[in-house]
Amino acid sequence: MPRLSEFDIIKTFFNQPGLGARPGEITRLGIGDDCALLSVPPGKELALSMDTLVEKIHFPENAPPELLAWRALSVNLSDLAAMGATPVGFTLSLAMPAVNESWLQQFSTGLKNCAEKFHCHLLGGDTTRGPLTITIQVHGLVSSGQALVRSGASAGDNIYVSGSLGLAALSITRFDEALDQSLLDEAFYKPVPRLALGSGAAGLASAGIDISDGLLADLGHVCLASSKGAELQLADIPVSPSLEKSMNAEEALALALTGGDDYELILTAPPSREDEMQTLAQSVDTPLVCIGKITDAEGITCFDGLGEQRTFQKSGYQHFNA
Ligand code: ADP
Ligand code: MG
């Protein structure tokens, strides 16, 4: 079979039905021209976010292409969720060392499945030769002035976290015989972007962020941006129940607080909106628990069930720090 040209690759794998965006009210033009065209409705703002995954830095060599695609798109969608935005579409820049049709087939299938599930289709991109690198930029819409910015938290606000924490970090830190490998793969490669929770919280919650670096590290970003601090009740942290099978409660708690990659949301909201927050969580079928409060005093203080203060190393991953 003759080698596929760049244009064949785009047509066969990326502009395939279910993956490539089709023209509609917001997407005026998708793949195929020099630019895609989006129409932003009145009263909405365009939310943009981009994430890059580099082989051997963000994922191991020979990572399963379908799962890799799913992760690349879903972590971007999580950023939209954290802002309270609803996805419109995404662009993809793909660098790969050689044309491997089987890899492309699996990668584009994973991308298509994720795109269809979360209603976010491919608008365009770039295809080039180079070390395997996947860059995705998502585009979403949020009502003007209602985005969940990090700087919006006030003293006295409740701090909420969705879902449960720690399993994704476990899947990259150690191979664990006590746990099913497919469960670990799902946790790392298929985080569920909390889109319905995030968009429902726009205009309701005061601040939001998704947990990519770890609960303490990401809550730290909200505190810093809001010039506030936080008090956390450790007994209320939703530690992933699966962790109990392979470690003691202390280790599990530490992983839930400092391990990243779960892509759950941290939201803050004034106590006066507690009922609305719980109603929202129920209506979108997403677990949401209050884990503490925003304080005027800076820094994050953790209390155990007996009211004793505890400290943890905030170990969010940073690329350029030792
Ligand atoms: P240009 O040279 O004008 O930048 P390209 O030849 O790179 O255009 O791309 C042609 C069309 O294919 C464009 O619409 C571009 O957005 C799209 N495209 C290229 N690579 C990808 C990709 N990996 N995924 C989706 N669309 C792509
Ligand atoms: Mg051009």
mmCIF file of C-alpha atoms and ligand atoms in Angstrom:
data_model
loop_
_atom_site.group_PDB
_atom_site.id
_atom_site.type_symbol
_atom_site.label_atom_id
_atom_site.label_comp_id
_atom_site.label_asym_id
_atom_site.label_seq_id
_atom_site.Cartn_x
_atom_site.Cartn_y
_atom_site.Cartn_z
ATOM 1 C CA MET A 1 0.000 0.000 0.000
ATOM 2 C CA PRO A 2 1.439 3.423 -0.916
ATOM 3 C CA ARG A 3 2.365 5.618 2.015
ATOM 4 C CA LEU A 4 -0.428 7.899 3.133
ATOM 5 C CA SER A 5 0.099 11.597 2.517
ATOM 6 C CA GLU A 6 -0.628 14.172 5.196
ATOM 7 C CA PHE A 7 -3.909 14.965 3.437
ATOM 8 C CA ASP A 8 -4.941 11.301 3.293
ATOM 9 C CA ILE A 9 -4.264 11.023 7.020
ATOM 10 C CA ILE A 10 -6.442 14.040 7.774
ATOM 11 C CA LYS A 11 -9.255 12.821 5.533
ATOM 12 C CA THR A 12 -9.192 9.181 6.613
ATOM 13 C CA PHE A 13 -8.562 9.462 10.308
ATOM 14 C CA PHE A 14 -9.437 12.952 11.461
ATOM 15 C CA ASN A 15 -12.258 14.169 9.264
ATOM 16 C CA GLN A 16 -14.121 10.875 9.716
ATOM 17 C CA PRO A 17 -17.816 10.819 10.654
ATOM 18 C CA GLY A 18 -18.348 11.161 14.382
ATOM 19 C CA LEU A 19 -15.009 12.903 14.895
ATOM 20 C CA GLY A 20 -14.798 15.844 12.473
ATOM 21 C CA ALA A 21 -17.108 18.757 13.364
ATOM 22 C CA ARG A 22 -20.067 19.305 11.037
ATOM 23 C CA PRO A 23 -21.355 22.825 10.312
ATOM 24 C CA GLY A 24 -24.008 24.066 12.721
ATOM 25 C CA GLU A 25 -25.194 27.138 14.553
ATOM 26 C CA ILE A 26 -21.920 27.721 16.362
ATOM 27 C CA THR A 27 -19.454 25.848 14.152
ATOM 28 C CA ARG A 28 -19.737 27.641 10.809
ATOM 29 C CA LEU A 29 -16.798 25.777 9.223
ATOM 30 C CA GLY A 30 -14.727 22.807 10.393
ATOM 31 C CA ILE A 31 -11.746 20.890 8.972
ATOM 32 C CA GLY A 32 -10.490 21.687 5.467
ATOM 33 C CA ASP A 33 -9.921 25.419 5.115
ATOM 34 C CA ASP A 34 -7.136 27.626 6.440
ATOM 35 C CA CYS A 35 -9.149 28.282 9.596
ATOM 36 C CA ALA A 36 -12.249 26.896 11.254
ATOM 37 C CA LEU A 37 -14.983 29.469 11.912
ATOM 38 C CA LEU A 38 -16.970 29.703 15.125
ATOM 39 C CA SER A 39 -19.863 32.009 15.849
ATOM 40 C CA VAL A 40 -20.045 33.112 19.491
ATOM 41 C CA PRO A 41 -23.698 33.770 20.442
ATOM 42 C CA PRO A 42 -24.546 37.082 22.141
ATOM 43 C CA GLY A 43 -24.157 36.898 25.918
ATOM 44 C CA LYS A 44 -21.523 34.144 25.723
ATOM 45 C CA GLU A 45 -17.765 34.155 26.087
ATOM 46 C CA LEU A 46 -15.363 31.790 24.336
ATOM 47 C CA ALA A 47 -13.282 29.716 26.795
ATOM 48 C CA LEU A 48 -10.010 28.265 25.439
ATOM 49 C CA SER A 49 -7.570 25.826 26.938
ATOM 50 C CA MET A 50 -4.664 23.759 25.607
ATOM 51 C CA ASP A 51 -2.738 20.779 26.919
ATOM 52 C CA THR A 52 0.222 18.917 25.461
ATOM 53 C CA LEU A 53 1.123 15.291 26.079
ATOM 54 C CA VAL A 54 4.690 14.276 25.215
ATOM 55 C CA GLU A 55 5.752 10.640 24.989
ATOM 56 C CA LYS A 56 8.004 9.542 27.861
ATOM 57 C CA ILE A 57 7.147 12.711 29.805
ATOM 58 C CA HIS A 58 3.369 12.514 30.176
ATOM 59 C CA PHE A 59 2.790 8.931 29.082
ATOM 60 C CA PRO A 60 4.975 5.838 28.637
ATOM 61 C CA GLU A 61 6.318 4.555 25.333
ATOM 62 C CA ASN A 62 3.844 2.182 23.673
ATOM 63 C CA ALA A 63 0.895 3.601 25.619
ATOM 64 C CA PRO A 64 -2.377 2.239 24.167
ATOM 65 C CA PRO A 65 -3.329 4.755 21.424
ATOM 66 C CA GLU A 66 -7.069 4.608 22.036
ATOM 67 C CA LEU A 67 -6.688 5.372 25.723
ATOM 68 C CA LEU A 68 -4.076 8.032 25.022
ATOM 69 C CA ALA A 69 -6.461 9.871 22.719
ATOM 70 C CA TRP A 70 -9.190 9.665 25.309
ATOM 71 C CA ARG A 71 -6.921 11.133 27.959
ATOM 72 C CA ALA A 72 -5.640 13.913 25.690
ATOM 73 C CA LEU A 73 -9.169 15.118 24.987
ATOM 74 C CA SER A 74 -10.728 14.493 28.385
ATOM 75 C CA VAL A 75 -8.100 16.425 30.374
ATOM 76 C CA ASN A 76 -8.749 19.391 28.102
ATOM 77 C CA LEU A 77 -12.504 19.024 28.572
ATOM 78 C CA SER A 78 -11.883 19.019 32.307
ATOM 79 C CA ASP A 79 -10.448 22.537 31.988
ATOM 80 C CA LEU A 80 -13.676 23.666 30.340
ATOM 81 C CA ALA A 81 -15.644 22.007 33.151
ATOM 82 C CA ALA A 82 -13.503 23.802 35.735
ATOM 83 C CA MET A 83 -14.388 27.112 34.101
ATOM 84 C CA GLY A 84 -18.101 26.300 33.892
ATOM 85 C CA ALA A 85 -17.926 26.207 30.089
ATOM 86 C CA THR A 86 -19.711 23.877 27.661
ATOM 87 C CA PRO A 87 -17.582 22.363 24.867
ATOM 88 C CA VAL A 88 -17.938 23.566 21.283
ATOM 89 C CA GLY A 89 -15.055 21.785 19.567
ATOM 90 C CA PHE A 90 -11.325 21.159 19.618
ATOM 91 C CA THR A 91 -8.199 21.423 17.516
ATOM 92 C CA LEU A 92 -5.425 18.831 17.437
ATOM 93 C CA SER A 93 -1.733 19.191 16.706
ATOM 94 C CA LEU A 94 -0.177 15.785 16.237
ATOM 95 C CA ALA A 95 3.549 15.153 15.813
ATOM 96 C CA MET A 96 4.557 11.544 15.200
ATOM 97 C CA PRO A 97 7.852 9.948 14.181
ATOM 98 C CA ALA A 98 6.378 7.946 11.270
ATOM 99 C CA VAL A 99 3.015 7.139 9.711
ATOM 100 C CA ASN A 100 1.727 4.091 11.548
ATOM 101 C CA GLU A 101 -1.733 3.328 10.222
ATOM 102 C CA SER A 102 -2.684 0.936 12.951
ATOM 103 C CA TRP A 103 -1.685 3.484 15.606
ATOM 104 C CA LEU A 104 -3.614 6.225 13.765
ATOM 105 C CA GLN A 105 -6.647 3.985 13.457
ATOM 106 C CA GLN A 106 -6.723 3.259 17.175
ATOM 107 C CA PHE A 107 -5.871 6.814 18.174
ATOM 108 C CA SER A 108 -8.607 8.335 16.002
ATOM 109 C CA THR A 109 -11.126 5.757 17.240
ATOM 110 C CA GLY A 110 -10.403 6.733 20.856
ATOM 111 C CA LEU A 111 -10.675 10.386 19.928
ATOM 112 C CA LYS A 112 -13.959 9.810 18.103
ATOM 113 C CA ASN A 113 -15.493 7.912 21.021
ATOM 114 C CA CYS A 114 -14.532 10.634 23.476
ATOM 115 C CA ALA A 115 -15.680 13.388 21.071
ATOM 116 C CA GLU A 116 -19.085 11.767 20.653
ATOM 117 C CA LYS A 117 -19.519 11.104 24.352
ATOM 118 C CA PHE A 118 -18.856 14.687 25.357
ATOM 119 C CA HIS A 119 -20.266 16.420 22.241
ATOM 120 C CA CYS A 120 -17.011 18.086 21.303
ATOM 121 C CA HIS A 121 -15.842 17.550 17.727
ATOM 122 C CA LEU A 122 -12.635 18.155 15.827
ATOM 123 C CA LEU A 123 -12.423 21.586 14.145
ATOM 124 C CA GLY A 124 -8.952 21.445 12.631
ATOM 125 C CA GLY A 125 -5.327 21.021 13.502
ATOM 126 C CA ASP A 126 -1.861 20.332 12.276
ATOM 127 C CA THR A 127 -0.084 17.091 11.389
ATOM 128 C CA THR A 128 3.685 16.865 11.376
ATOM 129 C CA ARG A 129 6.677 14.561 11.822
ATOM 130 C CA GLY A 130 8.464 14.617 15.167
ATOM 131 C CA PRO A 131 8.681 12.909 18.554
ATOM 132 C CA LEU A 132 5.198 11.659 19.505
ATOM 133 C CA THR A 133 3.432 14.741 20.883
ATOM 134 C CA ILE A 134 -0.287 15.357 21.157
ATOM 135 C CA THR A 135 -1.536 18.898 21.653
ATOM 136 C CA ILE A 136 -5.234 19.573 21.972
ATOM 137 C CA GLN A 137 -6.938 22.918 22.322
ATOM 138 C CA VAL A 138 -10.565 22.950 23.404
ATOM 139 C CA HIS A 139 -13.056 25.716 22.778
ATOM 140 C CA GLY A 140 -16.132 26.180 24.911
ATOM 141 C CA LEU A 141 -18.843 28.695 25.722
ATOM 142 C CA VAL A 142 -19.816 30.169 29.061
ATOM 143 C CA SER A 143 -22.346 32.889 29.859
ATOM 144 C CA SER A 144 -20.607 36.264 30.007
ATOM 145 C CA GLY A 145 -19.288 37.046 33.473
ATOM 146 C CA GLN A 146 -20.204 33.621 34.905
ATOM 147 C CA ALA A 147 -16.986 31.652 34.384
ATOM 148 C CA LEU A 148 -15.589 29.937 37.486
ATOM 149 C CA VAL A 149 -12.339 31.870 37.784
ATOM 150 C CA ARG A 150 -9.774 30.902 40.427
ATOM 151 C CA SER A 151 -9.793 34.368 41.965
ATOM 152 C CA GLY A 152 -13.457 34.314 43.017
ATOM 153 C CA ALA A 153 -13.274 32.639 46.457
ATOM 154 C CA SER A 154 -14.263 34.627 49.580
ATOM 155 C CA ALA A 155 -13.615 33.944 53.266
ATOM 156 C CA GLY A 156 -16.401 31.778 54.692
ATOM 157 C CA ASP A 157 -17.107 30.018 51.375
ATOM 158 C CA ASN A 158 -17.568 26.281 51.564
ATOM 159 C CA ILE A 159 -15.034 24.176 49.650
ATOM 160 C CA TYR A 160 -16.476 21.258 47.686
ATOM 161 C CA VAL A 161 -14.852 18.419 45.797
ATOM 162 C CA SER A 162 -16.495 16.093 43.292
ATOM 163 C CA GLY A 163 -16.084 12.325 42.968
ATOM 164 C CA SER A 164 -13.263 10.577 44.804
ATOM 165 C CA LEU A 165 -9.499 11.068 44.795
ATOM 166 C CA GLY A 166 -6.238 9.142 44.635
ATOM 167 C CA LEU A 167 -6.769 6.305 42.190
ATOM 168 C CA ALA A 168 -5.232 8.002 39.135
ATOM 169 C CA ALA A 169 -2.100 8.828 41.130
ATOM 170 C CA LEU A 170 -1.846 5.236 42.289
ATOM 171 C CA SER A 171 -2.008 4.036 38.705
ATOM 172 C CA ILE A 172 1.149 5.967 37.804
ATOM 173 C CA THR A 173 3.091 5.537 41.012
ATOM 174 C CA ARG A 174 2.927 1.786 41.291
ATOM 175 C CA PHE A 175 1.800 -1.375 39.676
ATOM 176 C CA ASP A 176 -0.563 -2.948 42.142
ATOM 177 C CA GLU A 177 -1.501 -6.593 42.158
ATOM 178 C CA ALA A 178 -4.327 -5.963 44.612
ATOM 179 C CA LEU A 179 -6.114 -3.852 42.012
ATOM 180 C CA ASP A 180 -7.391 -4.661 38.584
ATOM 181 C CA GLN A 181 -5.055 -3.096 35.977
ATOM 182 C CA SER A 182 -8.012 -2.060 33.824
ATOM 183 C CA LEU A 183 -9.450 -0.107 36.753
ATOM 184 C CA LEU A 184 -6.125 1.733 37.097
ATOM 185 C CA ASP A 185 -5.912 2.357 33.343
ATOM 186 C CA GLU A 186 -9.433 3.790 33.378
ATOM 187 C CA ALA A 187 -8.556 6.090 36.270
ATOM 188 C CA PHE A 188 -5.484 7.466 34.524
ATOM 189 C CA TYR A 189 -6.502 7.427 30.863
ATOM 190 C CA LYS A 190 -10.234 8.048 31.126
ATOM 191 C CA PRO A 191 -10.867 10.714 33.743
ATOM 192 C CA VAL A 192 -14.472 11.897 33.518
ATOM 193 C CA PRO A 193 -14.602 15.625 32.788
ATOM 194 C CA ARG A 194 -17.237 17.013 35.184
ATOM 195 C CA LEU A 195 -18.884 19.095 32.478
ATOM 196 C CA ALA A 196 -22.471 19.048 33.734
ATOM 197 C CA LEU A 197 -21.382 19.919 37.271
ATOM 198 C CA GLY A 198 -19.107 22.719 36.047
ATOM 199 C CA SER A 199 -21.612 24.328 33.695
ATOM 200 C CA GLY A 200 -24.335 24.055 36.353
ATOM 201 C CA ALA A 201 -22.040 25.742 38.868
ATOM 202 C CA ALA A 202 -21.343 28.733 36.575
ATOM 203 C CA GLY A 203 -23.022 31.717 38.189
ATOM 204 C CA LEU A 204 -23.573 29.709 41.396
ATOM 205 C CA ALA A 205 -20.113 28.727 42.693
ATOM 206 C CA SER A 206 -17.634 31.509 43.480
ATOM 207 C CA ALA A 207 -14.505 29.758 42.133
ATOM 208 C CA GLY A 208 -13.520 26.516 40.444
ATOM 209 C CA ILE A 209 -10.472 24.511 39.400
ATOM 210 C CA ASP A 210 -9.894 20.942 38.284
ATOM 211 C CA ILE A 211 -7.518 18.680 40.168
ATOM 212 C CA SER A 212 -4.638 17.897 37.849
ATOM 213 C CA ASP A 213 -1.741 18.381 40.292
ATOM 214 C CA GLY A 214 -3.371 17.236 43.540
ATOM 215 C CA LEU A 215 -6.059 18.567 45.877
ATOM 216 C CA LEU A 216 -3.707 20.585 48.085
ATOM 217 C CA ALA A 217 -1.737 21.986 45.163
ATOM 218 C CA ASP A 218 -4.813 22.961 43.143
ATOM 219 C CA LEU A 219 -6.724 24.345 46.114
ATOM 220 C CA GLY A 220 -3.514 26.301 46.748
ATOM 221 C CA HIS A 221 -3.916 27.894 43.305
ATOM 222 C CA VAL A 222 -7.453 29.028 44.168
ATOM 223 C CA CYS A 223 -6.262 30.421 47.513
ATOM 224 C CA LEU A 224 -3.347 32.249 45.926
ATOM 225 C CA ALA A 225 -5.478 33.750 43.145
ATOM 226 C CA SER A 226 -8.145 34.787 45.682
ATOM 227 C CA SER A 227 -5.578 35.995 48.299
ATOM 228 C CA LYS A 228 -7.210 33.672 50.832
ATOM 229 C CA GLY A 229 -6.436 30.478 52.765
ATOM 230 C CA ALA A 230 -8.359 27.314 53.614
ATOM 231 C CA GLU A 231 -9.207 24.951 56.456
ATOM 232 C CA LEU A 232 -9.811 21.340 55.479
ATOM 233 C CA GLN A 233 -11.516 18.583 57.473
ATOM 234 C CA LEU A 234 -9.528 15.450 56.651
ATOM 235 C CA ALA A 235 -12.349 13.132 57.714
ATOM 236 C CA ASP A 236 -14.459 14.554 54.870
ATOM 237 C CA ILE A 237 -11.935 14.073 52.034
ATOM 238 C CA PRO A 238 -13.474 11.601 49.536
ATOM 239 C CA VAL A 239 -10.662 9.061 49.312
ATOM 240 C CA SER A 240 -11.181 6.567 46.482
ATOM 241 C CA PRO A 241 -12.585 3.382 48.085
ATOM 242 C CA SER A 242 -10.402 1.247 45.778
ATOM 243 C CA LEU A 243 -7.268 2.520 47.527
ATOM 244 C CA GLU A 244 -8.181 0.656 50.692
ATOM 245 C CA LYS A 245 -7.397 -2.609 48.954
ATOM 246 C CA SER A 246 -3.748 -1.792 48.552
ATOM 247 C CA MET A 247 -2.683 0.582 51.345
ATOM 248 C CA ASN A 248 -3.573 1.750 54.829
ATOM 249 C CA ALA A 249 -5.920 4.671 55.484
ATOM 250 C CA GLU A 250 -3.077 7.127 56.168
ATOM 251 C CA GLU A 251 -1.314 6.386 52.887
ATOM 252 C CA ALA A 252 -4.599 6.545 51.021
ATOM 253 C CA LEU A 253 -5.420 9.937 52.518
ATOM 254 C CA ALA A 254 -1.973 11.280 51.616
ATOM 255 C CA LEU A 255 -2.407 10.098 48.028
ATOM 256 C CA ALA A 256 -5.883 11.645 47.799
ATOM 257 C CA LEU A 257 -4.491 14.971 49.022
ATOM 258 C CA THR A 258 -1.276 15.151 47.038
ATOM 259 C CA GLY A 259 -1.627 12.794 44.054
ATOM 260 C CA GLY A 260 -2.873 14.405 40.854
ATOM 261 C CA ASP A 261 -4.573 13.309 37.648
ATOM 262 C CA ASP A 262 -8.063 12.587 38.999
ATOM 263 C CA TYR A 263 -9.554 15.624 37.219
ATOM 264 C CA GLU A 264 -12.255 16.081 39.806
ATOM 265 C CA LEU A 265 -13.458 19.628 40.448
ATOM 266 C CA ILE A 266 -12.869 21.867 43.451
ATOM 267 C CA LEU A 267 -15.670 24.422 43.752
ATOM 268 C CA THR A 268 -16.208 27.114 46.353
ATOM 269 C CA ALA A 269 -19.551 28.718 47.184
ATOM 270 C CA PRO A 270 -21.019 30.825 49.985
ATOM 271 C CA PRO A 271 -22.906 28.825 52.658
ATOM 272 C CA SER A 272 -26.107 30.593 51.530
ATOM 273 C CA ARG A 273 -25.899 28.530 48.321
ATOM 274 C CA GLU A 274 -25.394 25.162 50.007
ATOM 275 C CA ASP A 275 -28.847 23.860 49.043
ATOM 276 C CA GLU A 276 -28.419 24.894 45.422
ATOM 277 C CA MET A 277 -25.005 23.207 45.283
ATOM 278 C CA GLN A 278 -26.416 19.936 46.619
ATOM 279 C CA THR A 279 -29.425 20.132 44.297
ATOM 280 C CA LEU A 280 -27.092 20.683 41.366
ATOM 281 C CA ALA A 281 -24.897 17.726 42.356
ATOM 282 C CA GLN A 282 -27.935 15.477 42.558
ATOM 283 C CA SER A 283 -29.389 16.691 39.294
ATOM 284 C CA VAL A 284 -26.149 15.890 37.431
ATOM 285 C CA ASP A 285 -25.655 12.653 39.365
ATOM 286 C CA THR A 286 -22.180 13.613 40.586
ATOM 287 C CA PRO A 287 -20.961 13.065 44.149
ATOM 288 C CA LEU A 288 -20.060 16.391 45.763
ATOM 289 C CA VAL A 289 -18.906 16.850 49.350
ATOM 290 C CA CYS A 290 -17.977 19.862 51.433
ATOM 291 C CA ILE A 291 -14.430 19.408 52.740
ATOM 292 C CA GLY A 292 -13.765 22.722 54.460
ATOM 293 C CA LYS A 293 -13.912 26.494 54.306
ATOM 294 C CA ILE A 294 -12.063 29.390 52.744
ATOM 295 C CA THR A 295 -10.370 31.615 55.341
ATOM 296 C CA ASP A 296 -8.927 35.111 55.441
ATOM 297 C CA ALA A 297 -5.720 33.701 56.918
ATOM 298 C CA GLU A 298 -3.488 32.473 54.087
ATOM 299 C CA GLY A 299 -2.167 28.909 53.827
ATOM 300 C CA ILE A 300 -4.027 25.587 53.946
ATOM 301 C CA THR A 301 -4.564 24.053 57.388
ATOM 302 C CA CYS A 302 -5.787 20.464 57.742
ATOM 303 C CA PHE A 303 -7.642 19.098 60.782
ATOM 304 C CA ASP A 304 -8.177 15.436 61.594
ATOM 305 C CA GLY A 305 -11.360 13.981 63.079
ATOM 306 C CA LEU A 306 -10.201 14.923 66.605
ATOM 307 C CA GLY A 307 -9.626 18.546 65.671
ATOM 308 C CA GLU A 308 -5.819 18.114 65.676
ATOM 309 C CA GLN A 309 -3.853 20.040 63.081
ATOM 310 C CA ARG A 310 -1.981 17.939 60.490
ATOM 311 C CA THR A 311 0.512 18.897 57.796
ATOM 312 C CA PHE A 312 1.076 17.325 54.404
ATOM 313 C CA GLN A 313 3.680 17.963 51.762
ATOM 314 C CA LYS A 314 1.982 19.831 48.897
ATOM 315 C CA SER A 315 3.588 17.917 46.083
ATOM 316 C CA GLY A 316 1.991 19.138 42.884
ATOM 317 C CA TYR A 317 3.998 18.123 39.802
ATOM 318 C CA GLN A 318 6.035 20.910 38.250
ATOM 319 C CA HIS A 319 7.974 20.465 35.021
ATOM 320 C CA PHE A 320 10.859 22.871 35.514
ATOM 321 C CA ASN A 321 11.475 22.591 39.257
ATOM 322 C CA ALA A 322 13.766 20.046 40.836
HETATM 323 P P1 ADP B 1 -2.391 24.952 6.356
HETATM 324 O O1 ADP B 1 -1.203 24.556 5.523
HETATM 325 O O2 ADP B 1 -3.262 25.979 5.721
HETATM 326 O O3 ADP B 1 -2.060 25.239 7.783
HETATM 327 P P2 ADP B 1 -2.893 22.150 6.651
HETATM 328 O O4 ADP B 1 -2.439 21.576 5.366
HETATM 329 O O5 ADP B 1 -1.982 22.049 7.822
HETATM 330 O O6 ADP B 1 -3.341 23.649 6.401
HETATM 331 O O7 ADP B 1 -4.285 21.504 7.069
HETATM 332 C C1 ADP B 1 -5.352 21.383 6.142
HETATM 333 C C2 ADP B 1 -6.638 21.277 6.914
HETATM 334 O O8 ADP B 1 -6.624 20.110 7.697
HETATM 335 C C3 ADP B 1 -6.881 22.440 7.876
HETATM 336 O O9 ADP B 1 -8.256 22.724 7.924
HETATM 337 C C4 ADP B 1 -6.398 21.887 9.196
HETATM 338 O O10 ADP B 1 -7.069 22.513 10.270
HETATM 339 C C5 ADP B 1 -6.770 20.432 9.052
HETATM 340 N N1 ADP B 1 -5.879 19.539 9.842
HETATM 341 C C6 ADP B 1 -4.562 19.317 9.725
HETATM 342 N N2 ADP B 1 -4.125 18.420 10.618
HETATM 343 C C7 ADP B 1 -5.191 18.049 11.346
HETATM 344 C C8 ADP B 1 -5.390 17.168 12.427
HETATM 345 N N3 ADP B 1 -4.408 16.474 12.981
HETATM 346 N N4 ADP B 1 -6.642 17.061 12.918
HETATM 347 C C9 ADP B 1 -7.645 17.763 12.388
HETATM 348 N N5 ADP B 1 -7.539 18.601 11.361
HETATM 349 C C10 ADP B 1 -6.320 18.749 10.834
HETATM 350 MG MG MG B 2 -3.315 27.743 5.102
#
